[in-house]
Coordinates of C-alpha atoms in Angstrom, one line a residue:
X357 CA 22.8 -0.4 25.4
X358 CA 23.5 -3.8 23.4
X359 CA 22.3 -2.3 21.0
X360 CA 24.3 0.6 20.6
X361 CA 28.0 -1.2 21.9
X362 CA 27.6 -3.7 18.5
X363 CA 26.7 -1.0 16.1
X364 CA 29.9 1.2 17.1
X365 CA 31.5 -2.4 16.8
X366 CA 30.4 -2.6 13.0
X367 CA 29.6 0.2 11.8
X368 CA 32.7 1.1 9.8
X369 CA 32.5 -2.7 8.0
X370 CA 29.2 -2.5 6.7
X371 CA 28.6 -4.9 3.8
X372 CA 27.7 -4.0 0.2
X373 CA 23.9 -5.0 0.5
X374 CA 23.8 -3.2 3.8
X375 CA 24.6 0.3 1.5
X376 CA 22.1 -0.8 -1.2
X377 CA 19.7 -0.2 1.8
X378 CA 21.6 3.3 3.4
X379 CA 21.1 4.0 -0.4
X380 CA 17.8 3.8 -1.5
X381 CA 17.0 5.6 2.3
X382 CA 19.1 8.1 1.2
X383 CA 17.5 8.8 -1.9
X384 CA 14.3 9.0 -0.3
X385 CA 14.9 11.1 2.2
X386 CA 16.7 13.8 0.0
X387 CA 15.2 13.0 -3.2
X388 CA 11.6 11.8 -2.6
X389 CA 12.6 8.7 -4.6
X390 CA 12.1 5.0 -4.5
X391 CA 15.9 3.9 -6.1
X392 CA 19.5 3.1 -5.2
X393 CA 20.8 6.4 -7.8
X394 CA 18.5 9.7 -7.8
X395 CA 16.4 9.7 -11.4
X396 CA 16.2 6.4 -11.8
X397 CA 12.8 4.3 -10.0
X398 CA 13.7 0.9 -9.1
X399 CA 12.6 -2.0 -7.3
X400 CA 15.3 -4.0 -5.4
X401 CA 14.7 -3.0 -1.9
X402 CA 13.6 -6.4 -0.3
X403 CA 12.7 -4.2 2.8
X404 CA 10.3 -1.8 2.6
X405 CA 9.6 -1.1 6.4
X406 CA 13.5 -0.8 6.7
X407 CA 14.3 1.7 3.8
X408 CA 11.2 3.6 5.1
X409 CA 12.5 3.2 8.9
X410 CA 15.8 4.4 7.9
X411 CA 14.7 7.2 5.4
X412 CA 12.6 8.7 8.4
X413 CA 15.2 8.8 10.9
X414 CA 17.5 9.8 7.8
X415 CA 15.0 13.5 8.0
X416 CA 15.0 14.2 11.5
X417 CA 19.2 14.2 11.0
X418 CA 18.6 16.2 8.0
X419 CA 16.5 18.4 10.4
X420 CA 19.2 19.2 12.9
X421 CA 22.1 18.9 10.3
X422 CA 22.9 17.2 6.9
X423 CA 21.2 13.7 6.2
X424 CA 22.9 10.7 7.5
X425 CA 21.7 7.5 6.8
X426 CA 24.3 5.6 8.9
X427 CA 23.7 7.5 11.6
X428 CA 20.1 6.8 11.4
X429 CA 21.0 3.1 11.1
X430 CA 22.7 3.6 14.4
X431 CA 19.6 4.7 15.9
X432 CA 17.9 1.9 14.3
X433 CA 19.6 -0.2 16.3
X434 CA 19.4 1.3 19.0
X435 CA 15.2 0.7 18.9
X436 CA 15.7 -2.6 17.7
X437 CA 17.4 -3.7 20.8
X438 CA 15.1 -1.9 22.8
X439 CA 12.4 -3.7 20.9
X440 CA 14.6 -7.0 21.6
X441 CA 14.4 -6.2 25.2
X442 CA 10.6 -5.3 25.3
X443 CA 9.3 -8.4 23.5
X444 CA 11.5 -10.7 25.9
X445 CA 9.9 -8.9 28.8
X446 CA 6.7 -9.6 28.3
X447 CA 7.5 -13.2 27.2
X448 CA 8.9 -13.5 30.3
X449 CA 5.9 -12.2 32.3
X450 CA 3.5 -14.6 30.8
X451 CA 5.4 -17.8 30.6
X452 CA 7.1 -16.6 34.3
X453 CA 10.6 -17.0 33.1
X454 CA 13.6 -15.9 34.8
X455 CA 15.3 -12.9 34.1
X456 CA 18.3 -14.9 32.7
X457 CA 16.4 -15.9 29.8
X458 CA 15.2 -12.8 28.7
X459 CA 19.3 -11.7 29.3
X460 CA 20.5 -14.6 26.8
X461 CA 17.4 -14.8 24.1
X462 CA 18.4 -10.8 23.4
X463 CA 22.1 -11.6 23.6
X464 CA 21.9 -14.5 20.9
X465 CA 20.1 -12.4 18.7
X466 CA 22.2 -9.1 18.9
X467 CA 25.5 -10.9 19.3
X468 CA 25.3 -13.3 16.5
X469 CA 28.2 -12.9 14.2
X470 CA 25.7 -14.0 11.0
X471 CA 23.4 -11.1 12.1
X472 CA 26.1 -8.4 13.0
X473 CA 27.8 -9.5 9.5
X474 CA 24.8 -8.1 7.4
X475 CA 24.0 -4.8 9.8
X476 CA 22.5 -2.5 7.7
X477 CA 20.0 -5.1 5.9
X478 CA 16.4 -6.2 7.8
X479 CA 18.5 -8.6 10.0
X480 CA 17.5 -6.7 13.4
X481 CA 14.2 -5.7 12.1
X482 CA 13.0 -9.7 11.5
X483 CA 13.7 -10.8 15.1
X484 CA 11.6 -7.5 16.4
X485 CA 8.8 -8.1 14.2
X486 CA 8.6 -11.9 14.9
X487 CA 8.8 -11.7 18.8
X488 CA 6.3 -8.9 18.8
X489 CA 4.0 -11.7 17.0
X490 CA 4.6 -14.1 19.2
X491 CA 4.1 -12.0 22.6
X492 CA 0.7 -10.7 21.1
X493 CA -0.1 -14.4 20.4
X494 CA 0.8 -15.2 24.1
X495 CA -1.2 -12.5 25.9
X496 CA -4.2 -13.2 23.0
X497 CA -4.2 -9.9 21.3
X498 CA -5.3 -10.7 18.0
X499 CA -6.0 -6.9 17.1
X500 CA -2.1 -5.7 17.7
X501 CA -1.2 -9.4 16.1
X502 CA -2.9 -8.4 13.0
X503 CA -1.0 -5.2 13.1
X504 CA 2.3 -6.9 13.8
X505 CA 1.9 -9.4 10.9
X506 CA 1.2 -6.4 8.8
X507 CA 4.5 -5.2 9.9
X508 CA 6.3 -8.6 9.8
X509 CA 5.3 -8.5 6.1
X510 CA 6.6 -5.4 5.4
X511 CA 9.7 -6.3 6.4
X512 CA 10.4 -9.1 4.4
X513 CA 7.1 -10.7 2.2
X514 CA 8.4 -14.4 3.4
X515 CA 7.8 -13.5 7.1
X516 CA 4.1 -14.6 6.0
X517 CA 5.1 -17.5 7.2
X518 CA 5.2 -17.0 10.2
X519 CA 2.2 -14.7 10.5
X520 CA 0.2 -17.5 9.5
X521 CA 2.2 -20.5 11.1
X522 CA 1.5 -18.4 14.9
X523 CA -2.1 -17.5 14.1
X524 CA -3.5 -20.3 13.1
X525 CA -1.5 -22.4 15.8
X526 CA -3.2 -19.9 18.7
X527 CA -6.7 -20.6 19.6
X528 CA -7.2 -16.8 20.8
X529 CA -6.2 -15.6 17.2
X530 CA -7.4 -18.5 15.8
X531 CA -10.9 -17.6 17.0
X532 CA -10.7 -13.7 16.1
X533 CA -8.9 -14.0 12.7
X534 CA -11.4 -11.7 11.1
X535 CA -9.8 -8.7 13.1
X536 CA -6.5 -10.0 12.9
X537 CA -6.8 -10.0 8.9
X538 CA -8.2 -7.2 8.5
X539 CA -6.0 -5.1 10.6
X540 CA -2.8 -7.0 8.8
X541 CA -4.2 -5.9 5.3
X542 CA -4.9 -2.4 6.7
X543 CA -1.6 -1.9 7.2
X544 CA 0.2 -3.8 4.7
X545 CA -1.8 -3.8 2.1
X546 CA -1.6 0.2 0.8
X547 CA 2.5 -0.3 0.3
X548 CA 2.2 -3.2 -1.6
X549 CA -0.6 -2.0 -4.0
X550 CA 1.5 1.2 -4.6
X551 CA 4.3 -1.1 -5.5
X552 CA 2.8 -3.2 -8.0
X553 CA 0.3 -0.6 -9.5
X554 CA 3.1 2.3 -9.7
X555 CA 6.6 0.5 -9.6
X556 CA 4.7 -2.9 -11.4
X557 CA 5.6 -5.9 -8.7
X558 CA 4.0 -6.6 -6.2
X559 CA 7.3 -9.0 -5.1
X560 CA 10.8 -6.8 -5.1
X561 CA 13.2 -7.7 -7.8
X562 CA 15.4 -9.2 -5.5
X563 CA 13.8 -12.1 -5.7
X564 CA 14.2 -12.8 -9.2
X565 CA 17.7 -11.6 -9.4
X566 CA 19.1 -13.5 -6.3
X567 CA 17.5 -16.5 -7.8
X568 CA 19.6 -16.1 -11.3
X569 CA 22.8 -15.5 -8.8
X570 CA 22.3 -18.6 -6.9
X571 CA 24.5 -20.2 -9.8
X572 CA 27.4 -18.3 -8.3
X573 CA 27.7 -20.5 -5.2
X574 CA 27.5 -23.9 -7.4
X575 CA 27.1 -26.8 -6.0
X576 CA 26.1 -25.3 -2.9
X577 CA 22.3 -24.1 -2.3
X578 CA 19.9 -22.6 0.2
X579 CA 19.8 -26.0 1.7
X580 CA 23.4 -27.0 1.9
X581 CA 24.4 -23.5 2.7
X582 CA 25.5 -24.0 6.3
X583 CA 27.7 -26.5 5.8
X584 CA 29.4 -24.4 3.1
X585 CA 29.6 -21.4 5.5
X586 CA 30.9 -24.3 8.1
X587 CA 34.1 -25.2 5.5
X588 CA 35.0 -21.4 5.8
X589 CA 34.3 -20.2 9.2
X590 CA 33.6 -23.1 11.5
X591 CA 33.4 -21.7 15.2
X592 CA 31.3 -18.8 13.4
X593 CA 28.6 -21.2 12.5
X594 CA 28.9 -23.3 15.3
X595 CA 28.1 -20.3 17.6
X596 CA 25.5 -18.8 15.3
X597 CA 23.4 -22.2 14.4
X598 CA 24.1 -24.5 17.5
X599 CA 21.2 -22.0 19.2
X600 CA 18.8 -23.0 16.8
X601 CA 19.9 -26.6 16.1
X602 CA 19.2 -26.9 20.2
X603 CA 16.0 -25.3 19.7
X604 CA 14.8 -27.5 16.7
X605 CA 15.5 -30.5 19.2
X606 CA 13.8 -28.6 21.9
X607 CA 11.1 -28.6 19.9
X608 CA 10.9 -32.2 19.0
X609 CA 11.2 -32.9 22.6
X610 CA 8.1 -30.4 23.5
X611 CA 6.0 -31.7 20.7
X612 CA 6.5 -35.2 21.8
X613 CA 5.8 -34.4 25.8
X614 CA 2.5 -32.2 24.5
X615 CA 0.8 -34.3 21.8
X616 CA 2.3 -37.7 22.1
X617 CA 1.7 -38.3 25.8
X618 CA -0.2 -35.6 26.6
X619 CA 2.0 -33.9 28.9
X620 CA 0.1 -30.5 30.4
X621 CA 3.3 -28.8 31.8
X622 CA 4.1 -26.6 29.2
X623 CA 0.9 -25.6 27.4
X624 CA 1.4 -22.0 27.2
X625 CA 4.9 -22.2 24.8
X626 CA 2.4 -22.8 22.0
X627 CA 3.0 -19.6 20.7
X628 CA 6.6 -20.0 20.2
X629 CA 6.9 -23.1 19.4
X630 CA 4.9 -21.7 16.5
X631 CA 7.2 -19.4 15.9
X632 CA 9.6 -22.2 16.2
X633 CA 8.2 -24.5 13.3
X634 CA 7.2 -21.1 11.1
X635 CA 11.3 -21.1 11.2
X636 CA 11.3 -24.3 9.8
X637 CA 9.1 -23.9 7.1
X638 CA 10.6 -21.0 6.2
X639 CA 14.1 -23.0 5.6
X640 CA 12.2 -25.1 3.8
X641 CA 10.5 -22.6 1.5
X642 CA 13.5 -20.9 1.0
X643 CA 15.1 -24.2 -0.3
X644 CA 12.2 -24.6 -2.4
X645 CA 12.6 -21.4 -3.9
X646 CA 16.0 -22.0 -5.1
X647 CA 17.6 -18.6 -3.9
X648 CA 21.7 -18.8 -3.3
X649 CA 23.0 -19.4 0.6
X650 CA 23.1 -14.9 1.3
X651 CA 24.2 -15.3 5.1
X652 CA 20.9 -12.9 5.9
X653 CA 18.8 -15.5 4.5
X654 CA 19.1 -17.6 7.4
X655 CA 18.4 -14.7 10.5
X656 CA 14.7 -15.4 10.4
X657 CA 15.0 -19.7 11.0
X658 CA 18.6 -19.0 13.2
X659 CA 16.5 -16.5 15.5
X660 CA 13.2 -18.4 15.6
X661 CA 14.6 -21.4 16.8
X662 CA 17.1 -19.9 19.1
X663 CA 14.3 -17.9 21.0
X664 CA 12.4 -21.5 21.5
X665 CA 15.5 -22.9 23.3
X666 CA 15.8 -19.7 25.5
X667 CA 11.8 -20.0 26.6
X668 CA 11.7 -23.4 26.4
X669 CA 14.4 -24.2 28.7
X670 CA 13.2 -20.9 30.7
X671 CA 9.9 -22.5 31.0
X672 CA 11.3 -26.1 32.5
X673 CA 13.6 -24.1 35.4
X674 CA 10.4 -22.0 35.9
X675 CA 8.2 -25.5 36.6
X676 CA 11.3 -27.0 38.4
X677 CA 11.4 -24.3 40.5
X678 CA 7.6 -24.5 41.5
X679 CA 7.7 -28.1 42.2
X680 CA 9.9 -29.3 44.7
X681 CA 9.8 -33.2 43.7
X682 CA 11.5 -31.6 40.4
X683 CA 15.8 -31.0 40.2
X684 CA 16.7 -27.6 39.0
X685 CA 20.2 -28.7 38.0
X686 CA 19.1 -30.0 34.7
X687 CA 16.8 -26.7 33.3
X688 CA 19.5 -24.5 34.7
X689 CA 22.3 -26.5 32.3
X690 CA 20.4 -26.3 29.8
X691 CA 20.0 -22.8 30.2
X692 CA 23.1 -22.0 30.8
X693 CA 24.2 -23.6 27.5
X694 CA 22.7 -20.7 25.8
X695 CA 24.3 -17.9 27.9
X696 CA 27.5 -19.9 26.5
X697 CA 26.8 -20.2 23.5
X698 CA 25.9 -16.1 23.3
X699 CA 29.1 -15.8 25.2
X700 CA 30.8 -17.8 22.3
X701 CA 29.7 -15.7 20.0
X702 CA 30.4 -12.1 21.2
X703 CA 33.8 -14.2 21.7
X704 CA 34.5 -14.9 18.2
X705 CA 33.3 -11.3 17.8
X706 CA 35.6 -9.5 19.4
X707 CA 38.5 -11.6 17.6
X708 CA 37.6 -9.9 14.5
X709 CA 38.7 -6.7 16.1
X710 CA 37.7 -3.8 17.7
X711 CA 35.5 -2.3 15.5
X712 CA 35.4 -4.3 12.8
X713 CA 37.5 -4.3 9.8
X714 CA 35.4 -6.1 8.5
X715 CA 32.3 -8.5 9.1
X716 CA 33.0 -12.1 10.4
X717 CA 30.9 -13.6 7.4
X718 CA 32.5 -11.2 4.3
X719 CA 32.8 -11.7 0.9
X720 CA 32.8 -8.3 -1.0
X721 CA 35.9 -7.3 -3.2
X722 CA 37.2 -4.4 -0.9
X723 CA 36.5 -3.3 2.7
X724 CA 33.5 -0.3 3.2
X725 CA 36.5 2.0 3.6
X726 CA 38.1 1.5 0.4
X727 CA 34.7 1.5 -1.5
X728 CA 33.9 4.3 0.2
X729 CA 37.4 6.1 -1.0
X730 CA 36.4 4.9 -4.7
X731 CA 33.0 6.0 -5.0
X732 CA 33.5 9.6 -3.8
X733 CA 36.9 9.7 -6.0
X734 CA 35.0 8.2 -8.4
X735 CA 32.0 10.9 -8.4
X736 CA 34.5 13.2 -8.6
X737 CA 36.0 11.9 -11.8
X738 CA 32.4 11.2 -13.9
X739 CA 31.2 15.0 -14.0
X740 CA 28.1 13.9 -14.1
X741 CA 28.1 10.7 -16.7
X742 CA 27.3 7.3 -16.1
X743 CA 29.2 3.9 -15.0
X744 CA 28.4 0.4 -15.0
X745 CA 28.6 -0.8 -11.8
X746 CA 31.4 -3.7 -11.3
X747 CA 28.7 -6.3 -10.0
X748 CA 28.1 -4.8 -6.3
X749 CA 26.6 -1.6 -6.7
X750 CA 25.3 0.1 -2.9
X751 CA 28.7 1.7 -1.2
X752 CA 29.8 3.0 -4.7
X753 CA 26.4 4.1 -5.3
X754 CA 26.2 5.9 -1.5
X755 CA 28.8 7.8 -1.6
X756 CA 29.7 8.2 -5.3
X757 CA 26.0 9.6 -5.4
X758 CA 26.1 9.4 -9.6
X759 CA 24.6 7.7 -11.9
X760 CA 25.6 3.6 -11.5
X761 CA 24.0 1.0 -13.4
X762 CA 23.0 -2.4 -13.0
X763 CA 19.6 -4.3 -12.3
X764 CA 19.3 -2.9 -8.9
X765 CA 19.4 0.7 -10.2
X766 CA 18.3 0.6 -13.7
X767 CA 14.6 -1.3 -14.2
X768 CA 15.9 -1.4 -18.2
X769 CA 18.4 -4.1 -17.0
X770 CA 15.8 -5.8 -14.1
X771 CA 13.6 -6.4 -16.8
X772 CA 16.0 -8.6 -18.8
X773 CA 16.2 -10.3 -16.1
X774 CA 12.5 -10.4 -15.2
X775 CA 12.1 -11.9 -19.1
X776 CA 14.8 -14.6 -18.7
X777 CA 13.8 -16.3 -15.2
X778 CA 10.4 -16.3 -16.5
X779 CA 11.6 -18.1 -19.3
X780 CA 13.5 -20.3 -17.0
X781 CA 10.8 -21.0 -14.1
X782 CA 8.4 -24.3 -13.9
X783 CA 4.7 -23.5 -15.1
X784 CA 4.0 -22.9 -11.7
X785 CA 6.4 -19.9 -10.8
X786 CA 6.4 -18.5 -14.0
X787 CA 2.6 -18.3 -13.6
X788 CA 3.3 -16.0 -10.1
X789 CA 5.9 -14.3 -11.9
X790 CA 3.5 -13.3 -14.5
X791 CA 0.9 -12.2 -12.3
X792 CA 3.6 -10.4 -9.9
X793 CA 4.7 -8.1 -13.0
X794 CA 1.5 -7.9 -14.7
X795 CA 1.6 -4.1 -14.8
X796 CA 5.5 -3.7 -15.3
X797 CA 6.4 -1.9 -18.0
X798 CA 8.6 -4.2 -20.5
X799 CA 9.4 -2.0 -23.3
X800 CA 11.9 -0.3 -21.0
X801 CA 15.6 -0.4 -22.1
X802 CA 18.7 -0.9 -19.9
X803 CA 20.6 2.0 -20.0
X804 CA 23.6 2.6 -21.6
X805 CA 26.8 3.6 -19.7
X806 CA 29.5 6.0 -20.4
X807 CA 32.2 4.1 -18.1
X808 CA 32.4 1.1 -17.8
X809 CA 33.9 0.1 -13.6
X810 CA 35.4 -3.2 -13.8
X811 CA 37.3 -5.6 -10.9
X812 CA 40.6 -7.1 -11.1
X813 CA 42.8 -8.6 -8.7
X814 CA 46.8 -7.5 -7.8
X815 CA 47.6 -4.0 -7.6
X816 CA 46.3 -1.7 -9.5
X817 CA 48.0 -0.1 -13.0
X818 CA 47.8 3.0 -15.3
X819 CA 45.7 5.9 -14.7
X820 CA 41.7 6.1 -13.2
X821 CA 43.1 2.6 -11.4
X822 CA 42.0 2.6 -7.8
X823 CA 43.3 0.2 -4.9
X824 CA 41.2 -1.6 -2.7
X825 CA 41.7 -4.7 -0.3
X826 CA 39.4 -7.2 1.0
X827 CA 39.6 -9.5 4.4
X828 CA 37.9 -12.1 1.5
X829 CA 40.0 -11.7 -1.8
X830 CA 42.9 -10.2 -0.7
X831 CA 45.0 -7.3 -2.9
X832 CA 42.9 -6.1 -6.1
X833 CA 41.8 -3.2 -8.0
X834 CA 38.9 -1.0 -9.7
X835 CA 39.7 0.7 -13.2
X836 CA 37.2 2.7 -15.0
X837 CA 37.3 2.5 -18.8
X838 CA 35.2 4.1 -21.4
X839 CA 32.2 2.8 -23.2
X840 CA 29.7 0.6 -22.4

């Protein structure tokens, strides 16, 4: 029901990115192509459970009408709550929480304005995938963890991660890993090898372009991110990273009271404090990796952490309760903060308006509707030719449903990319790079364009001008000129 109430609430504000998804589902589903524009194979979906998620549920709509990709992200949603509400369930039953918890760990998740703000990208999808490893990492099920890690990884490639932080850190895993490994391959494994043997990467091309756009964001990185989010929208990041700043002290505090003095109270939150620290690492990697601060980049560490807090604190009123020498008062505060803190955020919300206008964390050139107005104008006008795209490409490319270029549609333009952050890279990623597009094919050519869709600010002027406004840059304009 959560589920559903925040997807009517942002449905009509989508982001850019979310439509590059929506897009390549679309394509799929009609088309029987892997690509943002039909003809053209590309790359750039960083999510292949999602597009393939979407692109199914895309068919059965097709089935009992025409194909409807936001639709079948509604439904999407829908599941992913359920999943929310599923995982928590059985992390309550083992670690004997109350039902509180389970209430506030699903409502951090589904009501956090950085993960409503990118609806439409993997943003649900992580949180399912990661809670489903840790509850089969609580209840010892290495076989069904093996399956989940496959699936973790097929959501996003860096969620390995975390497969590996939570199986090696749970002796039940630990001890069956062969099973687990196997079973992760199995069903990971046949996408991947498709990818790099027939679209030749193994890793999407988002990774190399998102690291050459990390420039745009100068001085701020990966790291620093927050803080630069914080200058901009400060009660959004307070309620959207206090959860998992709490946790990352929870967690100190745990590791401290299991290792340092041996404390046996809370033995079985190994599992997600696991979880927990593979959210940690995963900052760190990411920071490593020198991508730009994309608000979905920091779902998978936000939501790990926060979901320690929730059990953690869970966990203590749980042992408080049993043991009467013990006060209840503290562990129920402490819980309590997190209802708050979810409270805060489907607070700040519902002061964007109801539904959306736009996301809460925004910074596309016009609003979904106005894109959405250009690119079917816009299809109308081409008669079948093709544009440049003006540097965001996926609602123009949904519902203009022509031929848009840039390096997440055309491979010709991915691979000058490919060539120059090779180039670029220290010995040691250009080595991976290598090896990642070892079977790409480099003679390809970027494509040329017969229009050219450029971005200006003010109003808009003189004919095949279109008008757009954005809760981020205010009053501008598209105009489509000739020639490449």
């Amino acid at each position: 029901m959560l589920g559903a109430a925040v997807f009517l609430l942002v449905r009509t504000s989508l982001t850019d990115d979310g439509y590059i998804t929506l897009a390549y589902a679309k394509n799929l589903a009609v088309h029987g192509e892997w690509g943002i524009i039909p003809g053209e194979p590309a790359n750039s979906a960083t999510s292949p459970l999602n597009v393939l998620l979407l692109a199914a549920l895309t068919l059965v709509t097709r089935i009992v009408g025409s194909p409807h990709p936001v639709v079948a992200l509604g439904v999407l949603t829908v599941l992913s709550g359920a999943g929310l509400g599923w995982a928590w369930q059985r992390i309550g039953r083992v670690l004997a929480l109350p039902p509180a918890a389970g209430v506030a760990g699903v409502a951090l998740v589904l009501l956090n304005p950085f993960v409503l703000s990118a609806i439409g990208l993997e943003v649900l999808l992580i949180p399912v995938v990661l809670l489903a490893l840790t509850v089969c990492a609580l209840e010892g099920r290495a076989a069904w963890f093996g399956v989940a890690g496959g699936l973790a990884v097929l959501t996003r490639l860096d969620l390995v991660v975390f497969v590996v932080v939570i199986g090696v850190s749970t002796p039940a895993i630990r001890r069956r890993w062969r099973p687990a490994a196997g079973l992760a391959a199995l069903t990971a494994a046949p996408w991947f090898l498709v990818s790099w043997l027939a679209f030749g990467s193994f890793v999407p091309d988002t990774l190399v372009i998102k690291q050459l756009q990390a420039g745009v964001f100068a001085p701020w990185s990966y790291s620093t991110g927050p803080m630069m989010y914080y200058l901009g929208w400060p009660v959004t990041v307070l309620v959207s990273f206090l959860p998992a700043l709490v946790g990352v002290v929870a967690l100190a505090v745990w590791a401290a009271a299991r290792f340092a003095v041996r404390w046996p109270e809370f033995p079985a939150l190994g599992p997600v404090a696991a979880l927990a620290g593979g959210g940690i690492l995963h900052y760190l990697a990411y920071s490593f990796l020198g991508v730009g601060p994309f608000h979905w980049y920091y779902v998978a560490p936000v939501t790990a952490a926060s979901t320690f807090a929730v059990a953690a604190f869970g966990t203590w009123y749980a042992q408080a309760r049993e043991r009467t020498a013990w006060r209840t008062g503290p562990p129920a505060l402490a819980l309590g903060l997190t209802g708050v803190l979810a409270l805060g955020a489907a607070a700040v919300d519902a002061a964007q308006g109801l539904p959306w206008p736009s996301p809460v964390v925004f910074g596309n050139w016009a609003s979904a509707r106005d894109y959405a107005r250009v690119g079917t104008e816009l299809g109308a006008r081409l008669h079948g030719a093709s544009v440049a795209s003006p540097g965001e490409i996926g609602t123009l490319a949904y519902y203009c449903e022509c031929a848009i270029i840039d390096e997440f549609s055309d491979r010709g333009h991915a691979v000058e990319l490919i060539r120059k952050r090779i180039e670029l890279a220290n010995p040691l990623m250009s080595l991976a790079l290598r090896i990642n597009y070892h079977w790409l094919d480099t003679s390809l050519e970027p494509r040329r364009p017969d229009y050219r869709l450029q971005y200006g600010s003010g109003p808009a002027t003189g004919p095949d001008s279109w008008p757009v406004r954005s809760a981020a840059k205010g009053d501008g304009h598209f105009t489509l000129t000739p020639g490449p």
